[in-house]
Amino acid sequence: MSNNEVIRAFEILRERLMQMDESSKSELVDKTYSLNPWFTPDSVLAALDGIIKMLSSDLNEWLSNYTFNPSQKRVGAVMAGNIPAVGFHDLLCVLVSGNKLVAKLSEKDSSLISYFLDQLIDLEPRLKERIDIVDRLAGLDAVIATGSDNTARYFEYYFKNYPHIIRKNRTSVAILNGEETTSDFQHLGRDIFLYFGLGCRNVSKLYVPLAYDFSTMLATYEQYDHIISHHKYRNNYDYNKSIYLVNKEPHLDNGVLLLKQDNNLVSPISVLFYNFYSSQEELQKLLKADEHKIQCFVSQGGFWEDSIPLGQAQSPGLTDYADRVDTMEFLAKL
């Protein structure tokens, strides 16, 4: 089975997703939500849209940058479950590179990933021999594992004898310059609130100029009443707010989101951390110190070097590799 035939299966999958009727879409969304209440219909539909956009890119052009070993390898993929279908890019990389996918799915995201794999096998039955869903990884040639900083230590020990990519906690940050408009904040809201802030591409930290005025931002985000009405998000909001009030920690609150000055990068659900900067030189030093923990940077119009425009954090392309480690280059070297 050639890589071109595998690519064609993914291209047809994109077409099938685009043409999915409302009944089938509702069934998939409802099943996913029933297994994980964080995966709301809006979140699942956003993930589906992101996969359609990803598969709309030229897959052949993407693969042309790599030369793969013709010998098929068994590549284990330990998939995360923090946001819907977060493991899709890994399964795409493994299969189009000519290898066999040995997938350990997250219990939190088993429904969506299983759906995509079933669809691929339906479209190209020969893929059945190249896809294994397992409870325990064994007999592997390489491993791609995604998890928290704690699970990463376990992965690094358990898979130390295999070529591997071990991913840890990452987050994303926004660099603001004081010239942001309501429209800019609406775009940034997608980076902050989509998937309830649970993804590594969600913005959890702001860097703002001294004396930054947060009033327009807070007023804009009052519109996210559908976020605060979600019981799990609301529980986090109420808990964090009570902690700040009891401890008399200064913070801003618009009834939907808590803003707190904090040196940490990763904020709790319902909280957005921020720090001030007095110069671009100071900011560069701050970001340099934490770059190994940052997945992506967003800024107004992408003005900051190596950043993307506000609102684009959750629309990764084929080459936006997790942890900035080129998965395809890793597979090409097996």
Tab-separated table of C-alpha atoms in Angstrom:
chain	number	residue	atom	x	y	z
A	1	MET	CA	0.000	0.000	0.000
A	2	SER	CA	1.605	3.254	-1.124
A	3	ASN	CA	1.751	6.500	0.811
A	4	ASN	CA	-0.261	8.122	-1.979
A	5	GLU	CA	-3.085	5.677	-1.325
A	6	VAL	CA	-2.991	6.488	2.389
A	7	ILE	CA	-3.026	10.198	1.588
A	8	ARG	CA	-6.028	9.676	-0.643
A	9	ALA	CA	-7.882	8.015	2.244
A	10	PHE	CA	-7.306	11.095	4.384
A	11	GLU	CA	-8.421	13.367	1.559
A	12	ILE	CA	-11.663	11.421	1.222
A	13	LEU	CA	-12.052	11.509	5.013
A	14	ARG	CA	-11.946	15.305	4.786
A	15	GLU	CA	-14.679	15.224	2.143
A	16	ARG	CA	-16.768	12.874	4.273
A	17	LEU	CA	-16.432	15.142	7.295
A	18	MET	CA	-17.423	18.154	5.227
A	19	GLN	CA	-20.504	16.362	3.920
A	20	MET	CA	-21.582	14.782	7.210
A	21	ASP	CA	-25.344	15.148	7.659
A	22	GLU	CA	-26.734	16.787	10.801
A	23	SER	CA	-28.045	13.519	12.218
A	24	SER	CA	-24.660	11.772	12.007
A	25	LYS	CA	-22.891	14.852	13.342
A	26	SER	CA	-25.286	15.122	16.300
A	27	GLU	CA	-24.838	11.442	17.099
A	28	LEU	CA	-21.050	11.788	17.158
A	29	VAL	CA	-21.177	14.998	19.189
A	30	ASP	CA	-23.611	13.556	21.732
A	31	LYS	CA	-21.605	10.361	22.175
A	32	THR	CA	-18.395	12.314	22.685
A	33	TYR	CA	-20.007	14.680	25.192
A	34	SER	CA	-21.566	11.806	27.154
A	35	LEU	CA	-18.097	10.324	27.720
A	36	ASN	CA	-16.436	13.627	28.631
A	37	PRO	CA	-18.484	16.644	29.754
A	38	TRP	CA	-15.596	18.981	28.903
A	39	PHE	CA	-16.112	18.021	25.241
A	40	THR	CA	-19.176	20.143	24.611
A	41	PRO	CA	-20.861	20.237	21.189
A	42	ASP	CA	-19.119	23.555	20.421
A	43	SER	CA	-15.737	22.062	21.317
A	44	VAL	CA	-16.257	18.931	19.229
A	45	LEU	CA	-17.465	20.915	16.216
A	46	ALA	CA	-14.472	23.239	16.530
A	47	ALA	CA	-12.153	20.202	16.560
A	48	LEU	CA	-13.854	18.738	13.482
A	49	ASP	CA	-13.507	22.057	11.689
A	50	GLY	CA	-9.820	22.195	12.610
A	51	ILE	CA	-9.208	18.710	11.192
A	52	ILE	CA	-11.019	19.595	7.965
A	53	LYS	CA	-8.810	22.677	7.595
A	54	MET	CA	-5.678	20.656	8.347
A	55	LEU	CA	-6.564	18.013	5.754
A	56	SER	CA	-7.334	20.753	3.223
A	57	SER	CA	-3.604	21.467	3.017
A	58	ASP	CA	-1.508	19.783	0.344
A	59	LEU	CA	-0.495	16.526	2.036
A	60	ASN	CA	1.773	15.495	-0.834
A	61	GLU	CA	3.697	18.758	-0.651
A	62	TRP	CA	4.069	18.290	3.101
A	63	LEU	CA	5.440	14.757	2.668
A	64	SER	CA	7.803	15.838	-0.094
A	65	ASN	CA	10.039	17.401	2.565
A	66	TYR	CA	10.848	13.982	4.028
A	67	THR	CA	12.286	10.655	2.890
A	68	PHE	CA	10.997	7.651	4.810
A	69	ASN	CA	12.449	4.221	5.401
A	70	PRO	CA	10.532	1.738	3.213
A	71	SER	CA	10.599	-0.745	6.109
A	72	GLN	CA	7.360	-0.402	8.077
A	73	LYS	CA	7.809	0.310	11.791
A	74	ARG	CA	5.431	-0.234	14.691
A	75	VAL	CA	5.032	3.218	16.215
A	76	GLY	CA	3.275	3.463	19.554
A	77	ALA	CA	1.227	6.591	20.185
A	78	VAL	CA	0.122	7.414	23.714
A	79	MET	CA	-2.583	9.975	23.082
A	80	ALA	CA	-3.677	12.750	25.390
A	81	GLY	CA	-7.299	13.569	26.121
A	82	ASN	CA	-7.250	17.209	27.165
A	83	ILE	CA	-9.090	18.517	24.082
A	84	PRO	CA	-11.157	16.725	21.410
A	85	ALA	CA	-9.150	14.709	18.853
A	86	VAL	CA	-5.836	16.090	20.099
A	87	GLY	CA	-4.124	12.874	18.933
A	88	PHE	CA	-5.276	13.192	15.327
A	89	HIS	CA	-2.066	14.785	14.051
A	90	ASP	CA	0.023	11.942	15.477
A	91	LEU	CA	-2.117	9.257	13.836
A	92	LEU	CA	-1.928	11.182	10.569
A	93	CYS	CA	1.864	11.422	10.761
A	94	VAL	CA	2.359	7.744	11.581
A	95	LEU	CA	0.078	6.442	8.835
A	96	VAL	CA	1.136	8.729	5.972
A	97	SER	CA	4.791	8.027	6.768
A	98	GLY	CA	4.164	4.371	5.891
A	99	ASN	CA	4.261	2.998	9.419
A	100	LYS	CA	1.901	0.980	11.604
A	101	LEU	CA	-0.023	2.877	14.264
A	102	VAL	CA	-0.215	1.216	17.675
A	103	ALA	CA	-2.498	3.573	19.561
A	104	LYS	CA	-3.200	3.771	23.265
A	105	LEU	CA	-6.185	6.065	23.431
A	106	SER	CA	-7.074	8.325	26.301
A	107	GLU	CA	-10.276	7.303	28.056
A	108	LYS	CA	-11.248	10.963	27.855
A	109	ASP	CA	-11.039	11.031	24.056
A	110	SER	CA	-11.596	7.468	22.881
A	111	SER	CA	-14.803	8.181	20.964
A	112	LEU	CA	-13.548	10.727	18.433
A	113	ILE	CA	-10.223	9.052	17.650
A	114	SER	CA	-11.943	5.674	17.247
A	115	TYR	CA	-14.436	7.294	14.898
A	116	PHE	CA	-11.683	8.680	12.657
A	117	LEU	CA	-9.851	5.355	12.563
A	118	ASP	CA	-13.060	3.482	11.741
A	119	GLN	CA	-13.771	5.926	8.942
A	120	LEU	CA	-10.278	5.495	7.498
A	121	ILE	CA	-10.619	1.698	7.520
A	122	ASP	CA	-14.018	1.981	5.881
A	123	LEU	CA	-12.511	4.171	3.163
A	124	GLU	CA	-9.378	2.051	2.737
A	125	PRO	CA	-9.824	-1.487	4.209
A	126	ARG	CA	-6.111	-2.264	3.838
A	127	LEU	CA	-5.447	0.237	6.626
A	128	LYS	CA	-6.925	-2.274	9.066
A	129	GLU	CA	-3.575	-4.088	8.994
A	130	ARG	CA	-1.802	-0.838	9.866
A	131	ILE	CA	-3.912	0.196	12.850
A	132	ASP	CA	-3.925	-1.400	16.305
A	133	ILE	CA	-5.784	0.051	19.288
A	134	VAL	CA	-4.289	-1.428	22.423
A	135	ASP	CA	-4.509	-1.201	26.209
A	136	ARG	CA	-0.813	-1.859	26.661
A	137	LEU	CA	2.019	-0.926	24.313
A	138	ALA	CA	4.418	-3.724	23.407
A	139	GLY	CA	6.570	-4.898	20.511
A	140	LEU	CA	7.316	-1.380	19.331
A	141	ASP	CA	10.017	0.207	17.201
A	142	ALA	CA	9.365	3.770	18.396
A	143	VAL	CA	7.054	5.754	20.666
A	144	ILE	CA	5.301	9.114	20.629
A	145	ALA	CA	3.827	9.867	24.054
A	146	THR	CA	1.938	12.924	25.177
A	147	GLY	CA	1.093	13.722	28.772
A	148	SER	CA	1.763	15.919	31.776
A	149	ASP	CA	5.136	16.709	33.309
A	150	ASN	CA	4.474	13.928	35.837
A	151	THR	CA	3.562	11.266	33.285
A	152	ALA	CA	6.496	12.343	31.120
A	153	ARG	CA	8.903	11.119	33.792
A	154	TYR	CA	7.189	7.722	33.708
A	155	PHE	CA	7.238	7.680	29.905
A	156	GLU	CA	10.936	8.556	29.779
A	157	TYR	CA	11.747	5.642	32.063
A	158	TYR	CA	9.365	3.127	30.508
A	159	PHE	CA	10.298	3.919	26.900
A	160	LYS	CA	13.984	4.712	27.458
A	161	ASN	CA	15.093	1.880	25.153
A	162	TYR	CA	12.997	3.061	22.201
A	163	PRO	CA	13.464	6.019	19.876
A	164	HIS	CA	10.879	8.380	21.298
A	165	ILE	CA	9.204	11.741	21.462
A	166	ILE	CA	7.998	12.500	24.988
A	167	ARG	CA	5.817	15.589	25.269
A	168	LYS	CA	5.257	17.504	28.501
A	169	ASN	CA	3.015	20.320	29.685
A	170	ARG	CA	3.070	23.398	27.495
A	171	THR	CA	0.958	26.488	27.226
A	172	SER	CA	0.663	29.566	25.020
A	173	VAL	CA	1.018	33.268	25.712
A	174	ALA	CA	-0.270	36.523	24.274
A	175	ILE	CA	1.885	39.605	23.881
A	176	LEU	CA	-0.173	42.786	24.010
A	177	ASN	CA	1.004	46.288	23.140
A	178	GLY	CA	-1.807	48.506	24.424
A	179	GLU	CA	-3.263	49.181	20.975
A	180	GLU	CA	-5.717	46.266	20.950
A	181	THR	CA	-9.299	46.921	19.900
A	182	THR	CA	-12.543	45.197	20.839
A	183	SER	CA	-12.169	43.152	17.649
A	184	ASP	CA	-8.684	42.079	18.713
A	185	PHE	CA	-10.009	40.953	22.088
A	186	GLN	CA	-12.774	39.002	20.382
A	187	HIS	CA	-10.116	37.123	18.411
A	188	LEU	CA	-7.992	36.628	21.520
A	189	GLY	CA	-11.064	35.272	23.283
A	190	ARG	CA	-10.956	32.246	20.994
A	191	ASP	CA	-7.359	31.588	22.020
A	192	ILE	CA	-8.300	31.850	25.689
A	193	PHE	CA	-11.725	30.229	25.963
A	194	LEU	CA	-11.925	27.571	23.246
A	195	TYR	CA	-11.812	24.103	24.846
A	196	PHE	CA	-12.145	25.919	28.204
A	197	GLY	CA	-8.427	26.694	28.128
A	198	LEU	CA	-7.417	23.032	28.436
A	199	GLY	CA	-5.143	22.850	25.378
A	200	CYS	CA	-1.439	23.578	25.074
A	201	ARG	CA	-2.306	26.137	22.388
A	202	ASN	CA	-4.694	27.964	24.701
A	203	VAL	CA	-3.423	31.299	25.984
A	204	SER	CA	-3.019	31.145	29.756
A	205	LYS	CA	-0.680	34.115	30.200
A	206	LEU	CA	-0.572	37.728	29.011
A	207	TYR	CA	2.410	40.027	28.780
A	208	VAL	CA	1.244	43.632	28.840
A	209	PRO	CA	2.892	47.086	28.972
A	210	LEU	CA	3.095	48.920	32.285
A	211	ALA	CA	-0.204	50.473	33.394
A	212	TYR	CA	-2.132	48.401	30.855
A	213	ASP	CA	-5.880	49.105	30.877
A	214	PHE	CA	-7.836	45.827	31.068
A	215	SER	CA	-11.289	47.434	30.988
A	216	THR	CA	-12.041	46.825	27.291
A	217	MET	CA	-10.854	43.231	27.529
A	218	LEU	CA	-12.978	42.502	30.596
A	219	ALA	CA	-16.037	44.132	29.043
A	220	THR	CA	-15.577	42.085	25.852
A	221	TYR	CA	-15.355	38.792	27.741
A	222	GLU	CA	-18.569	39.398	29.673
A	223	GLN	CA	-20.192	37.999	26.529
A	224	TYR	CA	-18.907	34.493	27.293
A	225	ASP	CA	-21.945	33.568	29.365
A	226	HIS	CA	-22.061	30.140	27.690
A	227	ILE	CA	-18.643	29.425	29.223
A	228	ILE	CA	-19.579	30.357	32.765
A	229	SER	CA	-22.814	28.352	32.502
A	230	HIS	CA	-20.835	25.138	32.022
A	231	HIS	CA	-20.907	23.449	35.425
A	232	LYS	CA	-17.298	22.284	35.468
A	233	TYR	CA	-15.951	25.661	34.372
A	234	ARG	CA	-18.235	27.391	36.893
A	235	ASN	CA	-16.965	25.178	39.701
A	236	ASN	CA	-13.387	26.161	38.860
A	237	TYR	CA	-14.325	29.830	38.646
A	238	ASP	CA	-16.103	29.795	42.015
A	239	TYR	CA	-13.262	27.889	43.671
A	240	ASN	CA	-10.473	30.143	42.382
A	241	LYS	CA	-12.438	33.290	43.148
A	242	SER	CA	-13.060	32.151	46.726
A	243	ILE	CA	-9.347	31.378	47.208
A	244	TYR	CA	-8.333	34.838	45.999
A	245	LEU	CA	-10.946	36.527	48.170
A	246	VAL	CA	-10.095	34.561	51.301
A	247	ASN	CA	-6.366	35.155	50.827
A	248	LYS	CA	-6.962	38.786	49.841
A	249	GLU	CA	-4.985	38.312	46.630
A	250	PRO	CA	-5.453	41.198	44.173
A	251	HIS	CA	-7.271	40.163	41.004
A	252	LEU	CA	-9.722	41.407	38.386
A	253	ASP	CA	-13.104	39.762	37.851
A	254	ASN	CA	-15.798	40.267	35.218
A	255	GLY	CA	-18.028	37.383	36.277
A	256	VAL	CA	-16.600	35.067	33.624
A	257	LEU	CA	-12.825	35.280	33.922
A	258	LEU	CA	-10.368	36.081	36.700
A	259	LEU	CA	-7.223	38.064	35.836
A	260	LYS	CA	-4.298	37.864	38.231
A	261	GLN	CA	-0.756	39.148	38.122
A	262	ASP	CA	1.453	36.084	38.522
A	263	ASN	CA	4.908	34.962	37.410
A	264	ASN	CA	3.696	31.465	36.557
A	265	LEU	CA	2.849	30.566	32.957
A	266	VAL	CA	0.076	28.035	33.412
A	267	SER	CA	-3.054	29.448	35.011
A	268	PRO	CA	-5.904	27.422	36.512
A	269	ILE	CA	-9.121	26.971	34.546
A	270	SER	CA	-11.133	30.247	34.623
A	271	VAL	CA	-8.003	32.287	35.442
A	272	LEU	CA	-5.718	34.241	33.141
A	273	PHE	CA	-2.310	35.257	34.485
A	274	TYR	CA	-0.504	38.402	33.373
A	275	ASN	CA	2.793	40.198	33.876
A	276	PHE	CA	3.911	43.684	32.953
A	277	TYR	CA	6.940	44.516	30.829
A	278	SER	CA	8.697	47.863	30.577
A	279	SER	CA	10.605	47.277	27.337
A	280	GLN	CA	10.872	44.806	24.488
A	281	GLU	CA	14.332	43.857	25.730
A	282	GLU	CA	12.931	42.914	29.119
A	283	LEU	CA	10.130	40.949	27.478
A	284	GLN	CA	12.538	39.056	25.258
A	285	LYS	CA	14.468	37.933	28.336
A	286	LEU	CA	11.274	36.802	30.073
A	287	LEU	CA	10.130	34.798	27.070
A	288	LYS	CA	13.576	33.332	26.461
A	289	ALA	CA	13.669	31.959	29.999
A	290	ASP	CA	10.364	30.139	29.497
A	291	GLU	CA	10.488	29.257	25.802
A	292	HIS	CA	10.812	25.518	26.557
A	293	LYS	CA	7.364	25.687	28.208
A	294	ILE	CA	5.611	27.753	25.517
A	295	GLN	CA	3.823	26.170	22.569
A	296	CYS	CA	3.014	29.334	20.639
A	297	PHE	CA	2.889	33.120	20.888
A	298	VAL	CA	0.028	35.312	19.692
A	299	SER	CA	0.033	39.079	19.155
A	300	GLN	CA	-1.895	41.761	17.302
A	301	GLY	CA	-1.376	41.039	13.621
A	302	GLY	CA	1.543	38.792	14.581
A	303	PHE	CA	3.724	41.852	15.287
A	304	TRP	CA	5.924	39.964	17.751
A	305	GLU	CA	8.651	37.863	16.126
A	306	ASP	CA	7.666	34.200	15.646
A	307	SER	CA	4.118	34.881	16.814
A	308	ILE	CA	0.810	34.315	15.059
A	309	PRO	CA	-2.161	36.709	14.870
A	310	LEU	CA	-4.680	36.813	17.685
A	311	GLY	CA	-7.360	34.166	17.273
A	312	GLN	CA	-5.185	31.720	15.337
A	313	ALA	CA	-3.670	29.681	18.174
A	314	GLN	CA	-6.241	26.896	17.870
A	315	SER	CA	-5.873	26.528	14.104
A	316	PRO	CA	-2.587	24.610	13.790
A	317	GLY	CA	-1.342	23.577	10.374
A	318	LEU	CA	0.417	20.391	9.353
A	319	THR	CA	3.836	21.732	10.339
A	320	ASP	CA	2.786	23.190	13.701
A	321	TYR	CA	4.269	20.274	15.589
A	322	ALA	CA	3.548	19.811	19.290
A	323	ASP	CA	6.418	20.890	21.558
A	324	ARG	CA	8.055	22.237	18.362
A	325	VAL	CA	9.486	18.786	17.661
A	326	ASP	CA	9.144	17.742	14.024
A	327	THR	CA	7.227	14.476	14.259
A	328	MET	CA	7.749	13.648	10.593
A	329	GLU	CA	11.496	14.157	10.808
A	330	PHE	CA	11.540	11.790	13.789
A	331	LEU	CA	9.612	9.164	11.810
A	332	ALA	CA	11.842	9.632	8.761
A	333	LYS	CA	14.909	8.727	10.838
A	334	LEU	CA	13.533	5.396	12.086
